[in-house]
PDB file of C-alpha atoms in Angstrom:
ATOM      1  CA  MET A 285       4.146 -12.929   8.494  1.00  0.00           C
ATOM      2  CA  LYS A 286       4.494  -9.646  10.340  1.00  0.00           C
ATOM      3  CA  VAL A 287       1.831  -7.940  12.399  1.00  0.00           C
ATOM      4  CA  GLY A 288       2.355  -4.241  12.994  1.00  0.00           C
ATOM      5  CA  ARG A 289       0.605  -1.540  14.982  1.00  0.00           C
ATOM      6  CA  GLY A 290      -0.101   1.574  12.961  1.00  0.00           C
ATOM      7  CA  SER A 291       1.904   4.744  13.161  1.00  0.00           C
ATOM      8  CA  ARG A 292       0.751   7.945  14.755  1.00  0.00           C
ATOM      9  CA  VAL A 293       2.268  11.270  13.817  1.00  0.00           C
ATOM     10  CA  GLY A 294       1.678  14.913  14.699  1.00  0.00           C
ATOM     11  CA  GLY A 295      -1.600  16.701  14.056  1.00  0.00           C
ATOM     12  CA  GLU A 296      -3.443  16.951  10.761  1.00  0.00           C
ATOM     13  CA  ARG A 297      -3.584  20.716  10.716  1.00  0.00           C
ATOM     14  CA  GLY A 298      -3.112  22.621   7.494  1.00  0.00           C
ATOM     15  CA  GLY A 299       0.223  23.867   6.219  1.00  0.00           C
ATOM     16  CA  GLY A 300       3.341  21.848   5.776  1.00  0.00           C
ATOM     17  CA  GLY A 301       2.954  22.060   2.020  1.00  0.00           C
ATOM     18  CA  VAL A 302      -0.004  19.676   1.858  1.00  0.00           C
ATOM     19  CA  VAL A 303      -2.051  20.251  -1.291  1.00  0.00           C
ATOM     20  CA  GLU A 304      -5.837  20.366  -1.051  1.00  0.00           C
ATOM     21  CA  GLU A 305      -7.018  17.771  -3.541  1.00  0.00           C
ATOM     22  CA  GLU A 306     -10.191  16.432  -5.070  1.00  0.00           C
ATOM     23  CA  ARG A 307     -11.126  12.787  -4.981  1.00  0.00           C
ATOM     24  CA  SER A 308     -10.041  10.671  -7.930  1.00  0.00           C
ATOM     25  CA  GLY A 309     -10.020   7.034  -8.941  1.00  0.00           C
ATOM     26  CA  GLY A 310      -7.070   4.842  -9.778  1.00  0.00           C
ATOM     27  CA  VAL A 311      -7.393   1.794  -7.546  1.00  0.00           C
ATOM     28  CA  GLU A 312      -7.112  -1.448  -9.469  1.00  0.00           C
ATOM     29  CA  ALA A 313      -8.959  -4.551  -8.321  1.00  0.00           C
ATOM     30  CA  ALA A 314      -7.306  -7.906  -7.746  1.00  0.00           C
ATOM     31  CA  PRO A 315      -9.176 -11.215  -8.082  1.00  0.00           C
ATOM     32  CA  PRO A 316     -11.393 -11.988  -5.082  1.00  0.00           C
ATOM     33  CA  VAL A 317      -9.970 -14.394  -2.541  1.00  0.00           C
ATOM     34  CA  LYS A 318     -12.151 -17.424  -1.849  1.00  0.00           C
ATOM     35  CA  ARG A 319     -12.270 -19.139   1.511  1.00  0.00           C
ATOM     36  CA  ARG A 320     -11.146 -22.748   1.628  1.00  0.00           C
ATOM     37  CA  ARG A 321     -12.022 -25.606   3.949  1.00  0.00           C
ATOM     38  CA  VAL A 322      -9.968 -28.680   4.750  1.00  0.00           C
ATOM     39  CA  ALA A 323     -11.076 -31.801   2.885  1.00  0.00           C
ATOM     40  CA  VAL A 324     -13.098 -34.499   4.659  1.00  0.00           C
ATOM     41  CA  ALA A 325     -11.105 -37.714   5.090  1.00  0.00           C
ATOM     42  CA  PRO A 326     -12.444 -41.226   5.899  1.00  0.00           C
ATOM     43  CA  SER A 327     -11.923 -42.434   9.451  1.00  0.00           C
ATOM     44  CA  ALA A 328      -9.735 -45.450  10.225  1.00  0.00           C
ATOM     45  CA  GLY A 329     -12.358 -46.743  12.658  1.00  0.00           C
ATOM     46  CA  ALA A 330     -14.803 -49.566  12.077  1.00  0.00           C
ATOM     47  CA  GLY A 331     -17.920 -49.091  10.040  1.00  0.00           C
ATOM     48  CA  GLY A 332     -16.282 -46.747   7.591  1.00  0.00           C
ATOM     49  CA  SER A 333     -17.523 -43.692   9.491  1.00  0.00           C
ATOM     50  CA  ARG A 334     -16.111 -40.353   8.374  1.00  0.00           C
ATOM     51  CA  ARG A 335     -14.760 -37.537  10.460  1.00  0.00           C
ATOM     52  CA  VAL A 336     -14.022 -33.925   9.672  1.00  0.00           C
ATOM     53  CA  GLN A 337     -10.470 -32.736  10.150  1.00  0.00           C
ATOM     54  CA  ALA A 338      -9.980 -29.657  12.269  1.00  0.00           C
ATOM     55  CA  GLU A 339     -10.523 -26.592  10.130  1.00  0.00           C
ATOM     56  CA  ALA A 340      -7.429 -24.542   9.417  1.00  0.00           C
ATOM     57  CA  SER A 341      -7.075 -21.252  11.256  1.00  0.00           C
ATOM     58  CA  PRO A 342      -8.264 -18.089   9.472  1.00  0.00           C
ATOM     59  CA  LEU A 343      -4.670 -16.921   8.915  1.00  0.00           C
ATOM     60  CA  GLN A 344      -3.670 -20.324   7.529  1.00  0.00           C
ATOM     61  CA  ARG A 345      -6.550 -20.140   5.042  1.00  0.00           C
ATOM     62  CA  LEU A 346      -5.564 -16.575   4.181  1.00  0.00           C
ATOM     63  CA  PHE A 347      -1.951 -17.649   3.626  1.00  0.00           C
ATOM     64  CA  ARG A 348      -3.007 -20.465   1.289  1.00  0.00           C
ATOM     65  CA  ALA A 349      -5.400 -18.218  -0.616  1.00  0.00           C
ATOM     66  CA  CYS A 350      -2.737 -15.533  -1.069  1.00  0.00           C
ATOM     67  CA  ARG A 351      -0.234 -18.108  -2.274  1.00  0.00           C
ATOM     68  CA  ALA A 352      -2.728 -19.354  -4.862  1.00  0.00           C
ATOM     69  CA  VAL A 353      -3.840 -15.901  -6.036  1.00  0.00           C
ATOM     70  CA  PHE A 354      -0.354 -14.384  -6.219  1.00  0.00           C
ATOM     71  CA  ARG A 355       1.309 -17.318  -7.966  1.00  0.00           C
ATOM     72  CA  GLY A 356       2.613 -16.907 -11.506  1.00  0.00           C
ATOM     73  CA  PRO A 357       3.580 -14.001 -13.759  1.00  0.00           C
ATOM     74  CA  GLY A 358       1.885 -10.640 -13.359  1.00  0.00           C
ATOM     75  CA  THR A 359       1.454 -10.905  -9.593  1.00  0.00           C
ATOM     76  CA  VAL A 360       3.716 -10.191  -6.624  1.00  0.00           C
ATOM     77  CA  PRO A 361       7.274 -11.294  -7.518  1.00  0.00           C
ATOM     78  CA  ALA A 362       9.150 -13.592  -5.141  1.00  0.00           C
ATOM     79  CA  PRO A 363      10.258 -13.355  -2.437  1.00  0.00           C
ATOM     80  CA  GLY A 364       7.047 -12.075  -0.893  1.00  0.00           C
ATOM     81  CA  GLU A 365       6.093 -10.789   2.531  1.00  0.00           C
ATOM     82  CA  MET A 366       2.673 -10.607   4.188  1.00  0.00           C
ATOM     83  CA  ILE A 367       2.020  -7.859   6.743  1.00  0.00           C
ATOM     84  CA  ILE A 368      -1.100  -6.738   8.610  1.00  0.00           C
ATOM     85  CA  PHE A 369      -1.167  -3.143   9.860  1.00  0.00           C
ATOM     86  CA  PHE A 370      -3.489  -2.046  12.671  1.00  0.00           C
ATOM     87  CA  LEU A 371      -4.228   1.695  12.769  1.00  0.00           C
ATOM     88  CA  PRO A 372      -6.222   3.448  15.514  1.00  0.00           C
ATOM     89  CA  ARG A 373      -8.501   6.317  14.569  1.00  0.00           C
ATOM     90  CA  ASN A 374      -6.596   9.316  13.115  1.00  0.00           C
ATOM     91  CA  ALA A 375      -3.322   7.371  12.935  1.00  0.00           C
ATOM     92  CA  ILE A 376      -1.187   8.220   9.903  1.00  0.00           C
ATOM     93  CA  ILE A 377       1.363   6.325   7.850  1.00  0.00           C
ATOM     94  CA  PRO A 378       3.186   9.210   6.137  1.00  0.00           C
ATOM     95  CA  LEU A 379       3.746   9.440   2.385  1.00  0.00           C
ATOM     96  CA  HIS A 380       6.361   6.827   1.470  1.00  0.00           C
ATOM     97  CA  ASP A 381       7.589   4.851  -1.532  1.00  0.00           C
ATOM     98  CA  HIS A 382       8.018   1.194  -2.527  1.00  0.00           C
ATOM     99  CA  PRO A 383      11.167   1.122  -4.721  1.00  0.00           C
ATOM    100  CA  GLY A 384      11.081  -1.642  -7.331  1.00  0.00           C
ATOM    101  CA  MET A 385       8.210  -3.340  -5.519  1.00  0.00           C
ATOM    102  CA  THR A 386       4.720  -4.632  -6.288  1.00  0.00           C
ATOM    103  CA  VAL A 387       2.225  -4.342  -3.424  1.00  0.00           C
ATOM    104  CA  PHE A 388      -1.319  -5.693  -3.089  1.00  0.00           C
ATOM    105  CA  SER A 389      -3.294  -3.980  -0.301  1.00  0.00           C
ATOM    106  CA  LYS A 390      -6.621  -5.075   1.142  1.00  0.00           C
ATOM    107  CA  LEU A 391      -8.563  -3.070   3.720  1.00  0.00           C
ATOM    108  CA  LEU A 392      -9.897  -5.780   6.038  1.00  0.00           C
ATOM    109  CA  ILE A 393     -11.888  -3.647   8.471  1.00  0.00           C
ATOM    110  CA  GLY A 394     -12.482   0.036   9.100  1.00  0.00           C
ATOM    111  CA  SER A 395     -12.266   3.181   6.997  1.00  0.00           C
ATOM    112  CA  LEU A 396      -9.120   4.677   5.476  1.00  0.00           C
ATOM    113  CA  HIS A 397      -8.147   7.779   3.493  1.00  0.00           C
ATOM    114  CA  ILE A 398      -5.534   7.039   0.825  1.00  0.00           C
ATOM    115  CA  ARG A 399      -3.556   9.567  -1.178  1.00  0.00           C
ATOM    116  CA  SER A 400      -1.028   8.228  -3.694  1.00  0.00           C
ATOM    117  CA  TYR A 401       1.345   9.516  -6.361  1.00  0.00           C
ATOM    118  CA  ASP A 402       3.556   8.376  -9.228  1.00  0.00           C
ATOM    119  CA  TRP A 403       6.569  10.257 -10.569  1.00  0.00           C
ATOM    120  CA  VAL A 404       6.092  12.364 -13.693  1.00  0.00           C
ATOM    121  CA  ASP A 405       8.285  10.837 -16.392  1.00  0.00           C
ATOM    122  CA  PRO A 406      10.204  12.368 -18.057  1.00  0.00           C
ATOM    123  CA  GLU A 407      10.957  14.803 -15.263  1.00  0.00           C
ATOM    124  CA  PRO A 408      10.532  18.433 -16.408  1.00  0.00           C
ATOM    125  CA  ALA A 409      13.362  20.945 -16.146  1.00  0.00           C
ATOM    126  CA  LEU A 410      13.014  23.498 -13.360  1.00  0.00           C
ATOM    127  CA  SER A 411      13.533  27.192 -14.016  1.00  0.00           C
ATOM    128  CA  CYS A 412      15.421  27.325 -10.715  1.00  0.00           C
ATOM    129  CA  SER A 413      18.435  25.327  -9.578  1.00  0.00           C
ATOM    130  CA  SER A 414      16.606  23.322  -6.885  1.00  0.00           C
ATOM    131  CA  SER A 415      17.422  19.616  -6.995  1.00  0.00           C
ATOM    132  CA  SER A 416      15.700  18.661  -3.741  1.00  0.00           C
ATOM    133  CA  VAL A 417      12.231  18.302  -5.262  1.00  0.00           C
ATOM    134  CA  ARG A 418      10.737  16.036  -7.910  1.00  0.00           C
ATOM    135  CA  LEU A 419       7.424  16.323  -9.728  1.00  0.00           C
ATOM    136  CA  ALA A 420       4.709  13.739  -9.067  1.00  0.00           C
ATOM    137  CA  LYS A 421       1.134  13.250 -10.264  1.00  0.00           C
ATOM    138  CA  ARG A 422      -1.668  12.223  -7.958  1.00  0.00           C
ATOM    139  CA  VAL A 423      -3.244   8.834  -8.651  1.00  0.00           C
ATOM    140  CA  VAL A 424      -5.661   8.279  -5.743  1.00  0.00           C
ATOM    141  CA  ASN A 425      -7.203  10.648  -3.216  1.00  0.00           C
ATOM    142  CA  GLY A 426     -10.245   9.263  -1.456  1.00  0.00           C
ATOM    143  CA  VAL A 427     -11.803   7.427   1.462  1.00  0.00           C
ATOM    144  CA  PHE A 428     -12.231   3.650   1.355  1.00  0.00           C
ATOM    145  CA  THR A 429     -14.411   1.617   3.715  1.00  0.00           C
ATOM    146  CA  ALA A 430     -14.298  -2.163   4.107  1.00  0.00           C
ATOM    147  CA  PRO A 431     -15.421  -4.209   2.306  1.00  0.00           C
ATOM    148  CA  CYS A 432     -13.858  -2.700  -0.823  1.00  0.00           C
ATOM    149  CA  ASP A 433     -11.728  -3.730  -3.790  1.00  0.00           C
ATOM    150  CA  THR A 434      -8.114  -4.784  -3.415  1.00  0.00           C
ATOM    151  CA  SER A 435      -5.640  -2.163  -4.645  1.00  0.00           C
ATOM    152  CA  VAL A 436      -2.335  -2.822  -6.382  1.00  0.00           C
ATOM    153  CA  LEU A 437       0.687  -0.633  -6.958  1.00  0.00           C
ATOM    154  CA  TYR A 438       3.683  -1.319  -9.183  1.00  0.00           C
ATOM    155  CA  PRO A 439       7.268   0.015  -9.316  1.00  0.00           C
ATOM    156  CA  THR A 440       6.323   2.942 -11.594  1.00  0.00           C
ATOM    157  CA  THR A 441       2.500   2.957 -11.761  1.00  0.00           C
ATOM    158  CA  GLY A 442      -0.595   2.519  -9.612  1.00  0.00           C
ATOM    159  CA  GLY A 443       0.426   5.067  -6.957  1.00  0.00           C
ATOM    160  CA  ASN A 444       3.802   3.718  -5.807  1.00  0.00           C
ATOM    161  CA  MET A 445       4.029   6.436  -3.157  1.00  0.00           C
ATOM    162  CA  HIS A 446       1.086   6.566  -0.784  1.00  0.00           C
ATOM    163  CA  ARG A 447      -0.130   7.965   2.522  1.00  0.00           C
ATOM    164  CA  PHE A 448      -2.697   6.366   4.865  1.00  0.00           C
ATOM    165  CA  ARG A 449      -4.899   8.069   7.465  1.00  0.00           C
ATOM    166  CA  ALA A 450      -7.341   6.019   9.530  1.00  0.00           C
ATOM    167  CA  ILE A 451     -10.831   7.546   9.475  1.00  0.00           C
ATOM    168  CA  ALA A 452     -11.914   4.741  11.813  1.00  0.00           C
ATOM    169  CA  PRO A 453      -9.847   1.982  13.456  1.00  0.00           C
ATOM    170  CA  CYS A 454      -8.753  -0.297  10.639  1.00  0.00           C
ATOM    171  CA  ALA A 455      -6.621  -3.252   9.590  1.00  0.00           C
ATOM    172  CA  ILE A 456      -4.769  -3.417   6.263  1.00  0.00           C
ATOM    173  CA  LEU A 457      -3.310  -6.545   4.680  1.00  0.00           C
ATOM    174  CA  ASP A 458      -0.231  -5.897   2.514  1.00  0.00           C
ATOM    175  CA  ILE A 459       1.455  -8.433   0.230  1.00  0.00           C
ATOM    176  CA  LEU A 460       4.869  -7.061  -0.782  1.00  0.00           C
ATOM    177  CA  GLY A 461       7.173  -8.510  -3.379  1.00  0.00           C
ATOM    178  CA  PRO A 462      10.050  -8.220  -3.126  1.00  0.00           C
ATOM    179  CA  PRO A 463       9.956  -6.772   0.414  1.00  0.00           C
ATOM    180  CA  TYR A 464      11.922  -3.796   1.689  1.00  0.00           C
ATOM    181  CA  SER A 465      15.660  -4.470   1.902  1.00  0.00           C
ATOM    182  CA  THR A 466      18.314  -1.851   2.596  1.00  0.00           C
ATOM    183  CA  GLU A 467      21.023  -4.221   1.379  1.00  0.00           C
ATOM    184  CA  ASP A 468      19.277  -4.611  -1.998  1.00  0.00           C
ATOM    185  CA  GLY A 469      18.541  -0.906  -2.453  1.00  0.00           C
ATOM    186  CA  ARG A 470      14.866  -1.077  -1.433  1.00  0.00           C
ATOM    187  CA  ASP A 471      14.901   1.221   1.575  1.00  0.00           C
ATOM    188  CA  CYS A 472      11.744   3.143   2.506  1.00  0.00           C
ATOM    189  CA  THR A 473      11.866   6.887   1.779  1.00  0.00           C
ATOM    190  CA  TYR A 474       9.339   9.362   3.207  1.00  0.00           C
ATOM    191  CA  TYR A 475       8.156  12.465   1.346  1.00  0.00           C
ATOM    192  CA  ARG A 476       6.360  15.752   1.891  1.00  0.00           C
ATOM    193  CA  ALA A 477       4.067  17.256  -0.757  1.00  0.00           C
ATOM    194  CA  ILE A 478       4.650  20.848  -1.900  1.00  0.00           C
ATOM    195  CA  PRO A 479       2.213  22.837  -4.082  1.00  0.00           C
ATOM    196  CA  TYR A 480       3.107  22.782  -7.759  1.00  0.00           C
ATOM    197  CA  SER A 481       3.125  26.596  -7.920  1.00  0.00           C
ATOM    198  CA  ARG A 482       6.074  26.816  -5.511  1.00  0.00           C
ATOM    199  CA  HIS A 483       8.613  25.699  -8.143  1.00  0.00           C
ATOM    200  CA  PRO A 484       8.024  26.946 -11.712  1.00  0.00           C
ATOM    201  CA  VAL A 485       9.226  24.885 -14.657  1.00  0.00           C
ATOM    202  CA  LYS A 486      10.676  26.092 -17.930  1.00  0.00           C
ATOM    203  CA  ASN A 487       8.197  27.165 -20.620  1.00  0.00           C
ATOM    204  CA  GLY A 488       8.688  24.155 -22.880  1.00  0.00           C
ATOM    205  CA  ALA A 489       8.340  21.739 -19.972  1.00  0.00           C
ATOM    206  CA  ALA A 490       5.123  23.426 -18.823  1.00  0.00           C
ATOM    207  CA  ASP A 491       3.534  22.740 -22.213  1.00  0.00           C
ATOM    208  CA  GLN A 492       4.370  19.037 -21.879  1.00  0.00           C
ATOM    209  CA  LEU A 493       2.598  18.865 -18.497  1.00  0.00           C
ATOM    210  CA  THR A 494      -0.714  20.215 -19.782  1.00  0.00           C
ATOM    211  CA  GLY A 495      -1.899  16.756 -20.806  1.00  0.00           C
ATOM    212  CA  VAL A 496      -1.100  15.306 -17.392  1.00  0.00           C
ATOM    213  CA  ASP A 497      -3.433  17.748 -15.648  1.00  0.00           C
ATOM    214  CA  GLU A 498      -6.144  17.204 -18.249  1.00  0.00           C
ATOM    215  CA  GLU A 499      -6.135  13.495 -17.373  1.00  0.00           C
ATOM    216  CA  GLY A 500      -7.517  14.396 -13.940  1.00  0.00           C
ATOM    217  CA  HIS A 501      -4.262  14.283 -11.995  1.00  0.00           C
ATOM    218  CA  ARG A 502      -3.094  16.999  -9.635  1.00  0.00           C
ATOM    219  CA  LEU A 503       0.602  17.831  -9.804  1.00  0.00           C
ATOM    220  CA  SER A 504       2.733  18.269  -6.680  1.00  0.00           C
ATOM    221  CA  TRP A 505       6.397  18.496  -5.873  1.00  0.00           C
ATOM    222  CA  LEU A 506       7.699  15.869  -3.457  1.00  0.00           C
ATOM    223  CA  THR A 507      10.730  16.337  -1.248  1.00  0.00           C
ATOM    224  CA  GLU A 508      12.347  13.757   1.010  1.00  0.00           C
ATOM    225  CA  THR A 509      11.699  14.179   4.710  1.00  0.00           C
ATOM    226  CA  ILE A 510      12.075  12.439   8.059  1.00  0.00           C
ATOM    227  CA  PRO A 511       8.634  12.145   9.720  1.00  0.00           C
ATOM    228  CA  ARG A 512       8.265  13.739  13.122  1.00  0.00           C
ATOM    229  CA  MET A 513       6.776  11.697  15.967  1.00  0.00           C
ATOM    230  CA  LEU A 514       6.509   8.560  13.836  1.00  0.00           C
ATOM    231  CA  ARG A 515       6.004   5.501  16.014  1.00  0.00           C
ATOM    232  CA  MET A 516       5.403   1.965  14.777  1.00  0.00           C
ATOM    233  CA  ARG A 517       5.497  -1.241  16.786  1.00  0.00           C
ATOM    234  CA  GLN A 518       5.883  -4.799  15.543  1.00  0.00           C
ATOM    235  CA  ILE A 519       3.800  -7.319  17.474  1.00  0.00           C
ATOM    236  CA  ARG A 520       4.925 -10.907  17.806  1.00  0.00           C
ATOM    237  CA  TYR A 521       2.415 -13.289  16.227  1.00  0.00           C
ATOM    238  CA  GLY A 522       1.175 -15.652  18.925  1.00  0.00           C
ATOM    239  CA  GLY A 523      -1.593 -17.498  17.107  1.00  0.00           C
ATOM    240  CA  PRO A 524      -1.732 -21.003  15.622  1.00  0.00           C
ATOM    241  CA  PRO A 525       1.322 -22.010  13.540  1.00  0.00           C
ATOM    242  CA  ILE A 526       1.165 -21.150   9.828  1.00  0.00           C
ATOM    243  CA  SER A 527       2.389 -23.998   7.642  1.00  0.00           C
ATOM    244  CA  ASP A 528       4.134 -23.447   4.304  1.00  0.00           C
ATOM    245  CA  ASP A 529       3.274 -26.983   3.151  1.00  0.00           C
ATOM    246  CA  GLU A 530       1.302 -27.459  -0.066  1.00  0.00           C
TER     247      GLU A 530
END
């Protein structure tokens, strides 16, 4: 398990191609995670008295619950990785993707603004020769406060590209499967949103996009970028050992 401190980037002032958007839905709920307690075992002492084993640590119970919930088809594919992000107020994790990955996210504490996108498929033809942008549709744009539903994103749906901004100090649990891996072609790419009007599409392609907007999505162009002033620290876990035993 990894524990990370949240990123902090430059100010939230307007400009930079950020599109003003309205709030929309699109967060899917995962099954609730139930807390577990260690079973009571009989004591070896005289009189048949019973004793209670030491209760597992909160993270050990969380690990077991996640393993039970995310087991089997339709959940996070193996291998999986569990990460907890801590974000101070106004910290930002810039818009980024999760190539070929399934991610379950749970806001544990605090309040968080989430904006997410999926690629428009098939990609429309541009009326200009620009190849540095790609069209995306907004999936989520809203503020979430713990406790709230678990969200899930998939390789091509559910808001695979998202951006976090901490409204209040918060902690986010992420279950990623498979995790990021540069060697396996799952490197993290950051993006910047550009207003749809900046890059016109050909007439026939524009007609095909009418239905996308009518579904309540806002279209934006995304271009790859390298975030300025992005800082993220990984903190060594120093708590009780987490056992992988059944």
